[in-house]
Amino acid sequence: MNGTVASAIGGTGVFAPPSRFRLPWSSAVDARVDGSKLPKEVVLSVRDLTVAYRVRRGMVQAVRKVSFDLRRGETLALIGESGSGKTTLALALVRLLVRAAKVTDGTVVYQRDGRAVDVLRVGSDALRHYRWNECAMVFQSALNALNPVLRVREQFIDVARAHGMTNRATAVARTLELLKLVQLDAERVAGSYPHELSGGMRQRVLIAMGLLLDPQVIILDEPTTALDILTQRTVIDLLRRLKEERQFALILVSHDLALAAELADQVATVYAGRIVECGSVADIFYRPNHPYTVGLLNAVPTLSGDFRSLVSVRGQPPDLIDLPRGCSFLPRCPFGTPECEREDPHLVSVVPGGPSIPGAGSHTAACFHAPTVAKGFSRRLQTEQGDEVASPDASAKRGAR
Amino acid sequence: MVAASQSLAPAPGISPLVGVWHAVTGNFVVRRVAKALMTIWAVATMTFFLVRLMPGNPIEQYIGQLIAQYGLPYAEARDMAASLFSVDLDQPLMVQYVGYLGKIARGDLGMSIKSQGAKVSDIIVAFLPWTIFCVGFSLLISFILGIALGALMAYWRDSVLDYALTMIGSLLHSIPNYLIAMILIIFLGVRWELLPIVKMRGSMSPGMQPGFTIAFVVDVLFHAVLPIITYVVTTVGTWMLTMKASTTATLEEDYVSFARAKGLTDGRIRTAYVGRNAVLPLFTQFTLSIGFVFGGSVLIESIFVYRGIGQVLVSAVSGRDYPVMQGCFLITTASVVFANLLADLLYGYIDPRVRVGQ
Amino acid sequence: MSETVALPPSTPMPGMATVRAFGRTVLALVRQPAGAIGLFGVVFFLLLAFVGPSFVLLDVKTKLGKEYQLPSSEFLLGTDYQGRDVFSQIVHGGRDIIIVATTTALITTAIAVSLGALAGFLGGWFDTVVLAIADIILTIPQFPLLLVLATFVRLNNIVLLGVLLAALGWPALMRAIRSQVLSLRQRDYIEAARCLDLGTGHIVFQQILPSMTGYIAISFTLGMINAIFLQVGLIFLGLVPLSGNNWGVMLQLAWVRGAIFIKGGLGYILSPVVAISLLQLSLIMLARSLEEIFNPRLRRGN
Amino acid sequence: MTAVNARSVDSPTSDGSHAPLITLENVRWHVPTPRGLVKAVDGVSLSARDGEIVCLVGESGCGKTTTGKIAAGLLTPTSGRVLYEGRDISSLRGDDFNRFRRGVQLVHQDPYASINPMHTVGATLSAPLRRHGFAGSSSAARTRAAELLDLVDLTPSKDFLDKYPHQLSGGQRQRVAIARALTVEPRFIVADEPVSMVDVSIRISLLNTMLRLQRELGTGFLFITHDLALARYFAWGGRIGVMYVGRMVELGLASDLVANPQHPYTRALLSAIPEADPELTRRKTRVELRSLEIPSLLKLPSGCTFHPRCPQFETGLCEVSVPQLRAPGSTVAELDSSNVHAVACHVVARG
């Protein structure tokens, strides 16, 4: 298997790096951005992205002033509970928001080969090119993401044709290669209708489809949620291998901390439409600075290691229409003080003098009490040999067993 | 049928007989054809027993009439009735019934009482094609127009066009088709005198030679235009509104947003992703509407004096010409059943999920 | 805790949930413009047909020289071929139509709900047989069938007419009810009620029926629409013996007497046309709004 | 929320003295479909003592939900028996049956589907209270309903009595569903994935509430889940059974089963589960399966149903005979009454 993968990627066959890469963006002059300020390795740079939509009860503040940088080959996990706005955020990055939703502020700058554009301002042709050629987004429900009346092969060809790959034979050959790459019985799956495939197979078909045009960025929304554990494992291992081999940047949207722990380089916790903490995967899991991150970590049971008694984050997920005054996490926060009610804390570096924009090399949190929170958190850290550094709290609770 | 059942091996653990039964009933095509045949059989049976068993049995009535009017002896009158109704009155009822079914299967539907010597099957052959042409053509126009407008309304939801078309659609849908027909005649024909309404009666002008000539086609369309307008106007609203609802729902499907995420062209998304999936639920409605519109032809053809099977049925009913009535009704039903069957099989072809069979 | 006791008991009386669901439905209807218009129209025609005759006398007097008059202040909708007032005929002509439609809808809904519920609940051969019969009736074109039946059955009784129309009208509604019951039956809350042993009566009247009121209301309205279409058609073809006074008879007389060819006859022939159309329109708007309230697929996303 | 581990001390599981409250004896659920016989559950035996927690773990389609419904008396097994207090429930009549019916309750997976949207919380809880005579009047029912809401931590309970389900969050609805099950004072609750549709951040509090009920009211639980980590947390003092396509493949004390899995399937499962700890989860050793394909219930593999995927597959053994669930060195009959760790695997049983 490894042999085929390596030759498929490294070789000059059907997988040769696409020479068709040309940004038809000259038509959208006003969308062009001065890329000189952006570090070369940043592929996606989001600033102050704000999305709102109107429902009968009022305005839903789905995404509020979100900023982050995504680097080439890096994996960013957006973690949050349902209704936190993480999916809306992902959809905004490819401009696929529902009709009622509007981006009210911010920029999404995409950079390739030193050229940069603001995705939110490009024209429709350029946008169509950006989607899938540059940034592929695979939705949450793999079960419904494929057209029920077309065979899988036709749906691959549709994508190929839409992006200028007119030769049907080439497109089919590429499709079969990719289906093999995701460990599917390529010929059979290509000739199947979606309803003839299992959930895990469909999810892998979508991932294969995402790779069809070699995009720089792939966004996956809950890629493993509906799958069985063993199938989940296949998909996770597949993703890890693919991102190492192909060096695409990956944005994972999930409620599942474990998925982030498995795949992410950077993790951002999203609460009430904002990134409340972002840092490297180790920062988030071992040195969290935001009470919400801590709450999530304390609420998830593990299989290995010691048995701990767990506590949920208290209270209910926030109502995005009627957000509390000040810090939106305040009603559920054990660290709250009157100060928190006065103002919504900004995202700032937890290391003095560090960068305050989430991205590689920074650890940021939006909490006035970040140092206190960080000090209070302790968690067993397993060293390589398996002996552990247990918190006094956990050992006290270990009890008789 | 045998071939179909053999191709599917009986499931393990179930007796072979049950397996064959499941294979037969599990096959979509076989099931549909069986249903169609059963419907035709049910209608034939019903008309037979209605004619034979109802109080005021038309055969007895006719015999009585022959005796009274022409002074025929009973036996002769009886023989005449038997040949007209295409039954053998000396046999027990069940034998007559079987014989009747046999004759139907051979295309023998008896003779007309009113037009002496005319075979019912000949009458049907002369009139049925006009109705099929008129109704079929209208359904097709209305379906296509409705789908196009409905899709447009869904894409331009909440626009002025959407509101206007929704209003018009509801309005047209609510007025019974025969009232629309009357309104057309009153205004286009009589009040404003835009159309020579009397000349438009019949299915073609007297003396017109059937054939594939321009003059003939124009003449046929000239005579059919008012019925067609009526059928189209009264059915298009339903298609529009249903298609709008269906498209609106399809637009929210994940595979449509996903197609956008994949950067497919709008044209491709509209046709292969939205259009094809949105039309699917309309097919079941389409089959139902065939019977409705075909049945409605009875009224429409009477109002426009269009020489189709509907009008023949009405005059047979008012003239108590039972064999003609029986035959017309049977053939009308059979046409509808056949059209339904076609539509269903076509649906199976378009939707791969049905093809596999549930 | 004592405060809780003092509060009014909220345990529902049997059928209360159904009543409350009905109330909610009416409220939801009035909030929609189309639903409000439909409801208003239906109420208007009910008043016209059942209360109107007490205020407007039916004009039966032949008035020579006043035949085929256009609407005027004396004859609001003109006069007929005998010089009689059309307006009074319109006021008196709705009753029978609505009674037949309601009878039909009542019987249709009763058959549809009971057969649909039974088929959905029992399943098995009963379901298969009922569904097969429904499919056959659905396939047979209704109007020709009615024509044939009309030659054997004398349709001079409006209730009989209603029964006959209902006998042919139930299948489509039955199928809708059946699929609704099938989907309701599989709901987890029904299973929970079974697990709690709440009893069949409770499950049917408290858990299932309240969720069905919408479908029953839609069924009823659609049944009325279909019945009006068919009965007026039958009357128009002269297959229902002419008796009494109703819009269908007016239509038939006006058509046969050639009112369309006479300038003054316009009011005479158009009045029943407009009356029937408006009644149908009101009913359809009502049905559509009900559908929009109860069918989440049609509901606008928020 | 505190001292969860204390359960293991006073839980009756540690000694085997109590007679089982509920027992499934070799139950099968075979459904004929047009495409063949579906063997959703194929010979499962399981028992639970009063107040015991048993978890059923497995992937979708393994028959765990069907087994749960059989245990709750909502499905009649096509073969095999269900015993309640030692008596076959199919033979129970009248009051005896009612005792069982009230004694075992079910909490569904989806709190959005399991509560009738047309009824208020108060009405939902009052109906069973009135029906089974736990409240003589509607005001008494209301009082009791409020108490039950308090019991499941929906406080202040008065605020919730007159709410409709759509006014509640998923977690709150699930609490209402639990309160509804508690109306008839059951001794055993079958909870079918009760937290899988609830937000991660509040899952644990729901489990903690259920654990408190077990501790305070002595209610036993059959907890059905696909998440072994949740099972381990919930059943720390009880047992876990692992199911694979209709059969039980491993059964043992929760702590033991997770720490020392025997069946190749359980091992594969444990090694595959991603964990919320990057160091740990990225270093785990995986058990490689021979095939990714999940067998169709219509066409189950011969012998051990796991054999086409099993890394320890032995030709001539695994595909030939069906392995029985047994603890190494003990007879099948002992299974109910002891805390043995039992496995259905030829290779493991051989040692």
mmCIF file of N, CA, C and O in Angstrom, chain A residues 81-82 228-230 233-234 255 258 261-262 264 285-286 299 302-305 307-308 310 312-313 315-317 332 379-380 382-383 397-398 401, chain D residues 1 5 8 59-60 169 199-202 204-205 208 226 232-233 236 255 258 270 272-283 286 289 292 309:
data_model
loop_
_atom_site.group_PDB
_atom_site.id
_atom_site.type_symbol
_atom_site.label_atom_id
_atom_site.label_comp_id
_atom_site.label_asym_id
_atom_site.label_seq_id
_atom_site.Cartn_x
_atom_site.Cartn_y
_atom_site.Cartn_z
ATOM 1 N N GLU A 81 -18.772 23.157 21.427
ATOM 2 C CA GLU A 81 -19.997 22.367 21.467
ATOM 3 C C GLU A 81 -20.940 22.821 20.353
ATOM 4 O O GLU A 81 -20.664 23.791 19.655
ATOM 5 N N SER A 82 -22.043 22.094 20.192
ATOM 6 C CA SER A 82 -22.935 22.443 19.093
ATOM 7 C C SER A 82 -23.528 23.821 19.347
ATOM 8 O O SER A 82 -23.846 24.178 20.470
ATOM 9 N N ASP A 228 -18.396 4.453 12.967
ATOM 10 C CA ASP A 228 -18.038 3.493 14.011
ATOM 11 C C ASP A 228 -16.581 3.642 14.399
ATOM 12 O O ASP A 228 -15.783 4.181 13.643
ATOM 13 N N ILE A 229 -16.255 3.127 15.586
ATOM 14 C CA ILE A 229 -14.914 3.364 16.120
ATOM 15 C C ILE A 229 -13.813 2.854 15.197
ATOM 16 O O ILE A 229 -12.855 3.564 14.906
ATOM 17 N N LEU A 230 -13.995 1.630 14.698
ATOM 18 C CA LEU A 230 -12.931 1.077 13.854
ATOM 19 C C LEU A 230 -12.825 1.834 12.529
ATOM 20 O O LEU A 230 -11.726 2.041 12.013
ATOM 21 N N ARG A 233 -11.114 5.102 13.175
ATOM 22 C CA ARG A 233 -9.672 4.931 13.256
ATOM 23 C C ARG A 233 -9.068 4.920 11.861
ATOM 24 O O ARG A 233 -8.047 5.568 11.608
ATOM 25 N N THR A 234 -9.700 4.222 10.937
ATOM 26 C CA THR A 234 -9.208 4.184 9.560
ATOM 27 C C THR A 234 -9.123 5.587 8.997
ATOM 28 O O THR A 234 -8.121 5.973 8.384
ATOM 29 N N HIS A 255 -16.530 18.576 17.726
ATOM 30 C CA HIS A 255 -16.810 18.726 19.147
ATOM 31 C C HIS A 255 -15.951 17.748 19.923
ATOM 32 O O HIS A 255 -15.984 17.705 21.148
ATOM 33 N N ALA A 258 -10.871 14.353 21.408
ATOM 34 C CA ALA A 258 -9.946 13.279 21.079
ATOM 35 C C ALA A 258 -9.450 13.401 19.642
ATOM 36 O O ALA A 258 -8.289 13.124 19.346
ATOM 37 N N ALA A 261 -6.805 15.887 19.618
ATOM 38 C CA ALA A 261 -5.598 15.331 20.225
ATOM 39 C C ALA A 261 -4.859 14.439 19.239
ATOM 40 O O ALA A 261 -3.636 14.386 19.214
ATOM 41 N N GLU A 262 -5.606 13.749 18.403
ATOM 42 C CA GLU A 262 -5.010 12.836 17.429
ATOM 43 C C GLU A 262 -4.311 13.578 16.299
ATOM 44 O O GLU A 262 -3.233 13.194 15.876
ATOM 45 N N ALA A 264 -4.331 17.365 15.502
ATOM 46 C CA ALA A 264 -4.073 18.794 15.365
ATOM 47 C C ALA A 264 -2.650 19.190 15.724
ATOM 48 O O ALA A 264 -1.985 18.548 16.542
ATOM 49 N N PHE A 285 -3.950 20.963 25.721
ATOM 50 C CA PHE A 285 -4.273 19.787 26.517
ATOM 51 C C PHE A 285 -3.537 19.731 27.854
ATOM 52 O O PHE A 285 -4.023 19.141 28.795
ATOM 53 N N TYR A 286 -2.358 20.352 27.908
ATOM 54 C CA TYR A 286 -1.597 20.252 29.166
ATOM 55 C C TYR A 286 -1.457 21.574 29.902
ATOM 56 O O TYR A 286 -1.178 21.590 31.083
ATOM 57 N N ALA A 299 -14.305 17.241 31.414
ATOM 58 C CA ALA A 299 -15.592 16.597 31.203
ATOM 59 C C ALA A 299 -15.488 15.362 30.323
ATOM 60 O O ALA A 299 -16.485 14.718 30.044
ATOM 61 N N THR A 302 -11.332 9.301 29.890
ATOM 62 C CA THR A 302 -10.319 8.624 29.085
ATOM 63 C C THR A 302 -10.344 7.135 29.393
ATOM 64 O O THR A 302 -10.913 6.700 30.385
ATOM 65 N N LEU A 303 -9.706 6.384 28.527
ATOM 66 C CA LEU A 303 -9.702 4.929 28.681
ATOM 67 C C LEU A 303 -8.499 4.455 29.453
ATOM 68 O O LEU A 303 -8.568 3.581 30.296
ATOM 69 N N SER A 304 -7.351 5.065 29.123
ATOM 70 C CA SER A 304 -6.133 4.579 29.737
ATOM 71 C C SER A 304 -5.863 5.386 30.986
ATOM 72 O O SER A 304 -6.486 6.406 31.233
ATOM 73 N N GLY A 305 -4.917 4.905 31.721
ATOM 74 C CA GLY A 305 -4.502 5.638 32.900
ATOM 75 C C GLY A 305 -5.499 5.516 34.028
ATOM 76 O O GLY A 305 -6.338 4.624 34.070
ATOM 77 N N PHE A 307 -8.415 6.234 36.874
ATOM 78 C CA PHE A 307 -9.822 6.564 36.863
ATOM 79 C C PHE A 307 -10.044 7.848 37.636
ATOM 80 O O PHE A 307 -9.642 7.974 38.777
ATOM 81 N N ARG A 308 -10.619 8.830 36.976
ATOM 82 C CA ARG A 308 -10.857 10.094 37.654
ATOM 83 C C ARG A 308 -12.346 10.351 37.703
ATOM 84 O O ARG A 308 -13.084 9.960 36.811
ATOM 85 N N LEU A 310 -15.230 12.900 37.092
ATOM 86 C CA LEU A 310 -15.280 14.031 36.177
ATOM 87 C C LEU A 310 -16.430 14.961 36.507
ATOM 88 O O LEU A 310 -17.387 14.588 37.173
ATOM 89 N N SER A 312 -18.922 18.071 34.654
ATOM 90 C CA SER A 312 -19.291 18.807 33.442
ATOM 91 C C SER A 312 -19.043 20.294 33.618
ATOM 92 O O SER A 312 -18.933 20.777 34.744
ATOM 93 N N VAL A 313 -18.984 20.994 32.487
ATOM 94 C CA VAL A 313 -19.059 22.445 32.556
ATOM 95 C C VAL A 313 -20.464 22.754 33.041
ATOM 96 O O VAL A 313 -21.433 22.238 32.504
ATOM 97 N N GLY A 315 -24.059 24.625 33.903
ATOM 98 C CA GLY A 315 -24.949 25.482 33.110
ATOM 99 C C GLY A 315 -25.180 24.949 31.705
ATOM 100 O O GLY A 315 -24.858 23.814 31.394
ATOM 101 N N GLN A 316 -25.758 25.823 30.888
ATOM 102 C CA GLN A 316 -26.160 25.438 29.538
ATOM 103 C C GLN A 316 -25.335 26.185 28.497
ATOM 104 O O GLN A 316 -24.837 27.270 28.772
ATOM 105 N N PRO A 317 -25.210 25.608 27.294
ATOM 106 C CA PRO A 317 -24.558 26.348 26.208
ATOM 107 C C PRO A 317 -25.260 27.682 25.986
ATOM 108 O O PRO A 317 -26.455 27.818 26.250
ATOM 109 N N ARG A 332 -21.186 30.422 33.260
ATOM 110 C CA ARG A 332 -20.796 29.030 33.505
ATOM 111 C C ARG A 332 -19.411 28.954 34.160
ATOM 112 O O ARG A 332 -18.880 27.874 34.361
ATOM 113 N N ARG A 379 -3.094 17.969 35.663
ATOM 114 C CA ARG A 379 -3.615 16.773 35.029
ATOM 115 C C ARG A 379 -2.469 15.811 34.921
ATOM 116 O O ARG A 379 -1.330 16.187 34.697
ATOM 117 N N ARG A 380 -2.779 14.551 35.084
ATOM 118 C CA ARG A 380 -1.707 13.572 34.955
ATOM 119 C C ARG A 380 -1.105 13.686 33.560
ATOM 120 O O ARG A 380 -1.780 13.840 32.563
ATOM 121 N N GLN A 382 1.422 11.649 31.248
ATOM 122 C CA GLN A 382 2.134 10.387 31.188
ATOM 123 C C GLN A 382 3.459 10.596 30.485
ATOM 124 O O GLN A 382 3.524 11.188 29.418
ATOM 125 N N THR A 383 4.479 10.134 31.110
ATOM 126 C CA THR A 383 5.785 10.216 30.471
ATOM 127 C C THR A 383 5.950 8.993 29.579
ATOM 128 O O THR A 383 5.100 8.117 29.545
ATOM 129 N N LYS A 397 -8.844 11.494 44.955
ATOM 130 C CA LYS A 397 -10.139 10.935 44.576
ATOM 131 C C LYS A 397 -10.030 9.487 44.133
ATOM 132 O O LYS A 397 -11.017 8.871 43.776
ATOM 133 N N ARG A 398 -8.825 8.971 44.059
ATOM 134 C CA ARG A 398 -8.674 7.663 43.451
ATOM 135 C C ARG A 398 -9.382 6.578 44.268
ATOM 136 O O ARG A 398 -9.824 5.585 43.743
ATOM 137 N N ARG A 401 -9.979 1.671 44.999
ATOM 138 C CA ARG A 401 -9.562 0.798 43.917
ATOM 139 C C ARG A 401 -8.155 1.065 43.419
ATOM 140 O O ARG A 401 -7.787 2.151 43.130
ATOM 141 N N MET D 1 -21.574 13.732 42.652
ATOM 142 C CA MET D 1 -20.428 14.130 41.876
ATOM 143 C C MET D 1 -19.129 13.770 42.577
ATOM 144 O O MET D 1 -18.086 13.731 41.974
ATOM 145 N N ASN D 5 -16.068 6.504 43.187
ATOM 146 C CA ASN D 5 -15.486 5.178 43.340
ATOM 147 C C ASN D 5 -16.047 4.442 44.538
ATOM 148 O O ASN D 5 -15.953 3.224 44.627
ATOM 149 N N SER D 8 -18.081 1.125 44.365
ATOM 150 C CA SER D 8 -17.585 -0.234 44.262
ATOM 151 C C SER D 8 -17.570 -0.921 45.622
ATOM 152 O O SER D 8 -17.598 -2.131 45.697
ATOM 153 N N GLU D 59 -20.374 -1.446 18.316
ATOM 154 C CA GLU D 59 -20.559 -0.481 17.235
ATOM 155 C C GLU D 59 -21.981 -0.563 16.714
ATOM 156 O O GLU D 59 -22.736 -1.476 17.058
ATOM 157 N N SER D 60 -22.359 0.370 15.848
ATOM 158 C CA SER D 60 -23.744 0.379 15.366
ATOM 159 C C SER D 60 -24.024 -0.924 14.616
ATOM 160 O O SER D 60 -23.175 -1.444 13.911
ATOM 161 N N SER D 169 -33.214 22.486 26.431
ATOM 162 C CA SER D 169 -32.049 22.020 25.691
ATOM 163 C C SER D 169 -32.042 20.489 25.691
ATOM 164 O O SER D 169 -32.803 19.854 26.420
ATOM 165 N N ASP D 199 -24.512 17.682 24.417
ATOM 166 C CA ASP D 199 -23.214 18.327 24.256
ATOM 167 C C ASP D 199 -22.137 17.743 25.163
ATOM 168 O O ASP D 199 -22.409 17.398 26.302
ATOM 169 N N VAL D 200 -20.912 17.666 24.600
ATOM 170 C CA VAL D 200 -19.794 17.105 25.356
ATOM 171 C C VAL D 200 -19.652 17.744 26.720
ATOM 172 O O VAL D 200 -19.374 17.066 27.704
ATOM 173 N N SER D 201 -19.830 19.057 26.756
ATOM 174 C CA SER D 201 -19.510 19.776 27.984
ATOM 175 C C SER D 201 -20.448 19.387 29.120
ATOM 176 O O SER D 201 -20.105 19.578 30.285
ATOM 177 N N ILE D 202 -21.637 18.847 28.815
ATOM 178 C CA ILE D 202 -22.554 18.536 29.913
ATOM 179 C C ILE D 202 -22.910 17.059 29.997
ATOM 180 O O ILE D 202 -23.744 16.659 30.801
ATOM 181 N N ILE D 204 -21.155 14.550 31.181
ATOM 182 C CA ILE D 204 -20.760 13.913 32.431
ATOM 183 C C ILE D 204 -21.747 14.221 33.553
ATOM 184 O O ILE D 204 -22.064 13.354 34.364
ATOM 185 N N SER D 205 -22.291 15.439 33.543
ATOM 186 C CA SER D 205 -23.205 15.767 34.640
ATOM 187 C C SER D 205 -24.458 14.897 34.560
ATOM 188 O O SER D 205 -25.022 14.517 35.590
ATOM 189 N N ASN D 208 -23.411 11.633 35.941
ATOM 190 C CA ASN D 208 -23.277 11.737 37.390
ATOM 191 C C ASN D 208 -24.640 11.706 38.069
ATOM 192 O O ASN D 208 -24.790 11.115 39.142
ATOM 193 N N HIS D 226 -21.704 3.248 22.606
ATOM 194 C CA HIS D 226 -20.654 2.828 21.677
ATOM 195 C C HIS D 226 -19.296 3.313 22.185
ATOM 196 O O HIS D 226 -18.273 3.011 21.602
ATOM 197 N N ARG D 232 -16.607 2.808 30.719
ATOM 198 C CA ARG D 232 -15.654 2.604 31.806
ATOM 199 C C ARG D 232 -15.966 3.552 32.959
ATOM 200 O O ARG D 232 -15.945 3.174 34.131
ATOM 201 N N TYR D 233 -16.275 4.803 32.605
ATOM 202 C CA TYR D 233 -16.578 5.778 33.639
ATOM 203 C C TYR D 233 -17.851 5.401 34.372
ATOM 204 O O TYR D 233 -17.911 5.422 35.599
ATOM 205 N N TRP D 236 -17.783 1.783 36.458
ATOM 206 C CA TRP D 236 -16.531 1.501 37.151
ATOM 207 C C TRP D 236 -16.696 0.393 38.188
ATOM 208 O O TRP D 236 -15.855 -0.480 38.319
ATOM 209 N N SER D 255 -13.373 -2.415 35.194
ATOM 210 C CA SER D 255 -11.968 -2.052 35.346
ATOM 211 C C SER D 255 -11.075 -3.119 34.722
ATOM 212 O O SER D 255 -10.102 -2.815 34.027
ATOM 213 N N VAL D 258 -11.306 -3.266 30.673
ATOM 214 C CA VAL D 258 -10.605 -2.206 29.957
ATOM 215 C C VAL D 258 -9.096 -2.336 30.132
ATOM 216 O O VAL D 258 -8.320 -2.130 29.200
ATOM 217 N N LEU D 270 -10.278 -1.093 21.728
ATOM 218 C CA LEU D 270 -9.574 -0.264 22.702
ATOM 219 C C LEU D 270 -8.380 0.440 22.072
ATOM 220 O O LEU D 270 -8.098 1.597 22.378
ATOM 221 N N ALA D 272 -8.159 1.338 19.068
ATOM 222 C CA ALA D 272 -8.573 2.266 18.009
ATOM 223 C C ALA D 272 -9.155 3.549 18.548
ATOM 224 O O ALA D 272 -9.195 4.561 17.853
ATOM 225 N N ILE D 273 -9.639 3.527 19.771
ATOM 226 C CA ILE D 273 -10.355 4.690 20.285
ATOM 227 C C ILE D 273 -9.415 5.878 20.474
ATOM 228 O O ILE D 273 -8.417 5.786 21.181
ATOM 229 N N PRO D 274 -9.735 7.004 19.835
ATOM 230 C CA PRO D 274 -8.919 8.188 20.047
ATOM 231 C C PRO D 274 -9.173 8.745 21.447
ATOM 232 O O PRO D 274 -10.286 8.677 21.947
ATOM 233 N N GLU D 275 -8.115 9.261 22.056
ATOM 234 C CA GLU D 275 -8.287 9.787 23.404
ATOM 235 C C GLU D 275 -7.914 11.252 23.474
ATOM 236 O O GLU D 275 -7.089 11.731 22.702
ATOM 237 N N ALA D 276 -8.538 11.911 24.450
ATOM 238 C CA ALA D 276 -8.331 13.348 24.567
ATOM 239 C C ALA D 276 -7.016 13.656 25.272
ATOM 240 O O ALA D 276 -6.965 14.374 26.267
ATOM 241 N N ASP D 277 -5.951 13.085 24.794
ATOM 242 C CA ASP D 277 -4.634 13.326 25.357
ATOM 243 C C ASP D 277 -3.634 13.062 24.242
ATOM 244 O O ASP D 277 -3.383 11.920 23.875
ATOM 245 N N PRO D 278 -3.069 14.132 23.686
ATOM 246 C CA PRO D 278 -2.273 13.964 22.462
ATOM 247 C C PRO D 278 -1.085 13.009 22.618
ATOM 248 O O PRO D 278 -0.846 12.191 21.742
ATOM 249 N N GLU D 279 -0.384 13.104 23.733
ATOM 250 C CA GLU D 279 0.780 12.234 23.926
ATOM 251 C C GLU D 279 0.351 10.776 23.901
ATOM 252 O O GLU D 279 0.909 9.938 23.212
ATOM 253 N N LEU D 280 -0.683 10.534 24.695
ATOM 254 C CA LEU D 280 -1.163 9.181 24.908
ATOM 255 C C LEU D 280 -1.702 8.587 23.616
ATOM 256 O O LEU D 280 -1.342 7.485 23.204
ATOM 257 N N THR D 281 -2.560 9.341 22.966
ATOM 258 C CA THR D 281 -3.295 8.773 21.845
ATOM 259 C C THR D 281 -2.393 8.578 20.635
ATOM 260 O O THR D 281 -2.583 7.684 19.843
ATOM 261 N N ARG D 282 -1.358 9.408 20.517
ATOM 262 C CA ARG D 282 -0.495 9.250 19.345
ATOM 263 C C ARG D 282 0.535 8.143 19.548
ATOM 264 O O ARG D 282 1.205 7.745 18.616
ATOM 265 N N ARG D 283 0.664 7.691 20.784
ATOM 266 C CA ARG D 283 1.656 6.653 21.036
ATOM 267 C C ARG D 283 1.059 5.260 21.162
ATOM 268 O O ARG D 283 1.779 4.283 21.269
ATOM 269 N N ARG D 286 -1.552 0.089 17.805
ATOM 270 C CA ARG D 286 -2.798 -0.309 17.153
ATOM 271 C C ARG D 286 -2.833 -1.817 16.942
ATOM 272 O O ARG D 286 -1.803 -2.434 16.703
ATOM 273 N N LEU D 289 -6.408 -4.917 11.866
ATOM 274 C CA LEU D 289 -7.404 -5.919 11.484
ATOM 275 C C LEU D 289 -7.095 -6.428 10.079
ATOM 276 O O LEU D 289 -6.463 -5.744 9.281
ATOM 277 N N LEU D 292 -11.445 -4.325 6.738
ATOM 278 C CA LEU D 292 -12.185 -3.189 7.289
ATOM 279 C C LEU D 292 -13.685 -3.395 7.161
ATOM 280 O O LEU D 292 -14.472 -2.636 7.686
ATOM 281 N N ARG D 309 -12.012 -10.709 10.087
ATOM 282 C CA ARG D 309 -11.261 -9.503 10.419
ATOM 283 C C ARG D 309 -10.201 -9.758 11.479
ATOM 284 O O ARG D 309 -9.367 -8.901 11.745
#
